[in-house]
Amino acid sequence: MKIYTKQGDGGLTSLIGGERVFKTDSRVEAYGTVDELSAFVAMLADLLNREEGMACYVAELRQTLAEAMAVEALLAVGEEGEGKVKPLDPQAVLRLEEAIDRMQSEVPPITKFTLPGGHPVLSMCHICRTVSRRAEREALRADHEHGIDPEVKRWLNRLSDYFYLLGRRLTLALQIEEVEWIP
């Protein structure tokens, strides 16, 4: 089977259920942005895998990748695809909240804005944070136009907070000085 089908040459693609839409459809933009995020999350996991004692964070990121694939599928559901994709497990949001709470309890309180940088791992956390925010905005557009699973919106909303706290937590674990914004 060839990887290319030539079906998208005119700018259309199929959603789950067979509905043909433009590749600029808000649902395609949303799941495409989550796909982009997944590539960055994988890179972050690969970078962390090189560091001593980071297995627990790598495992969390691998779980996030699995959940991101479920989110992509839910965002790709067309009108005829209702019921063809399993809903996102509410435990996915709870898992993020628990990780956020745990990491927040392990870092000093925020007194200044922190800037990206200081180490490739921290920079990648901030890339994941900002792309997850864009994915959330794209999903909200899709929700406004077509409706999406409310659990997907919750998961995306928590995800940027997770990456922010992960970056802060990793500054301690890797003994890196946070870069603070001092106007």
Coordinates of C-alpha atoms in Angstrom, one line a residue, residues 58-177:
V58 CA 9.6 10.0 30.8
A59 CA 6.8 7.6 31.8
E60 CA 4.4 10.6 32.4
L61 CA 5.3 12.0 29.0
R62 CA 4.7 8.6 27.3
Q63 CA 1.3 8.5 28.9
T64 CA 0.7 12.0 27.7
L65 CA 1.5 10.9 24.1
A66 CA -1.0 8.1 24.4
E67 CA -3.7 10.5 25.6
A68 CA -2.8 13.0 22.8
M69 CA -3.5 10.3 20.2
A70 CA -6.9 9.8 21.8
V71 CA -7.5 13.5 21.7
E72 CA -6.4 13.7 18.0
A73 CA -8.9 11.0 17.2
L74 CA -11.7 12.7 19.0
L75 CA -11.0 16.0 17.2
A76 CA -11.0 14.1 13.9
V77 CA -14.6 12.8 14.3
G78 CA -16.9 14.0 11.6
E79 CA -20.7 14.0 11.5
E80 CA -20.9 10.4 10.5
G81 CA -18.2 9.3 13.0
E82 CA -20.1 9.8 16.2
G83 CA -19.6 6.8 18.5
K84 CA -16.6 5.5 16.4
V85 CA -14.0 6.8 18.8
K86 CA -13.8 6.0 22.5
P87 CA -14.2 9.1 24.7
L88 CA -11.2 10.4 26.6
D89 CA -11.0 8.7 30.0
P90 CA -11.7 11.4 32.7
Q91 CA -8.7 9.9 34.6
A92 CA -6.5 11.6 32.0
V93 CA -7.4 15.0 33.4
L94 CA -7.1 13.8 36.9
R95 CA -3.7 12.4 36.2
L96 CA -2.5 15.8 34.9
E97 CA -4.0 17.6 37.9
E98 CA -2.3 15.2 40.3
A99 CA 1.0 15.7 38.6
I100 CA 0.6 19.5 38.6
D101 CA -0.3 19.5 42.3
R102 CA 2.7 17.2 43.1
M103 CA 5.2 19.3 41.2
Q104 CA 3.8 22.6 42.5
S105 CA 4.3 21.3 46.1
E106 CA 8.0 20.5 45.2
V107 CA 9.0 23.9 43.8
P108 CA 9.4 27.3 45.5
P109 CA 6.5 29.8 45.0
I110 CA 6.6 32.0 42.0
T111 CA 7.9 35.5 42.7
K112 CA 8.8 36.5 39.2
F113 CA 7.9 35.4 35.7
T114 CA 10.3 32.8 34.4
L115 CA 11.6 32.8 30.8
P116 CA 12.3 29.9 28.6
G117 CA 15.9 28.7 28.4
G118 CA 18.8 27.6 30.6
H119 CA 18.9 24.0 29.3
P120 CA 17.5 22.2 26.2
V121 CA 15.1 20.2 28.4
L122 CA 13.6 23.4 29.9
S123 CA 13.3 25.1 26.5
M124 CA 11.4 22.0 25.2
C125 CA 9.1 22.2 28.2
H126 CA 8.2 25.8 27.2
I127 CA 7.8 24.7 23.5
C128 CA 5.4 22.0 24.7
R129 CA 3.6 24.6 26.9
T130 CA 3.1 27.1 24.1
V131 CA 2.1 24.5 21.5
S132 CA -0.4 23.0 24.0
R133 CA -1.9 26.5 24.4
R134 CA -2.3 26.8 20.7
A135 CA -3.8 23.4 20.5
E136 CA -6.4 24.4 23.1
R137 CA -7.3 27.6 21.1
E138 CA -7.7 25.5 17.9
A139 CA -9.9 23.0 19.8
L140 CA -12.0 25.8 21.2
R141 CA -12.5 27.1 17.6
A142 CA -13.5 23.6 16.6
D143 CA -15.8 23.3 19.6
H144 CA -17.5 26.6 18.7
E145 CA -18.1 25.5 15.1
H146 CA -18.8 21.8 15.5
G147 CA -18.7 20.8 19.2
I148 CA -16.1 18.6 20.8
D149 CA -15.8 16.3 23.8
P150 CA -15.7 18.5 26.9
E151 CA -13.1 16.2 28.4
V152 CA -10.8 17.1 25.5
K153 CA -11.1 20.8 26.4
R154 CA -10.3 20.1 30.1
W155 CA -7.3 17.9 29.2
L156 CA -5.9 20.6 26.8
N157 CA -6.5 23.3 29.4
R158 CA -4.5 21.4 32.1
L159 CA -1.7 20.4 29.7
S160 CA 0.0 23.8 29.4
D161 CA 0.0 24.1 33.2
Y162 CA 1.6 20.6 33.4
F163 CA 4.4 21.7 31.1
Y164 CA 5.0 24.9 32.9
L165 CA 5.3 23.1 36.3
L166 CA 7.3 20.3 34.7
G167 CA 9.8 22.9 33.5
R168 CA 10.0 24.5 37.0
R169 CA 10.4 21.0 38.6
L170 CA 13.1 20.0 36.2
T171 CA 15.1 23.1 37.1
L172 CA 15.5 21.6 40.6
A173 CA 16.0 18.1 39.4
L174 CA 18.7 19.1 36.9
Q175 CA 20.1 21.8 39.2
I176 CA 19.5 24.6 36.6
E177 CA 19.0 28.2 37.6

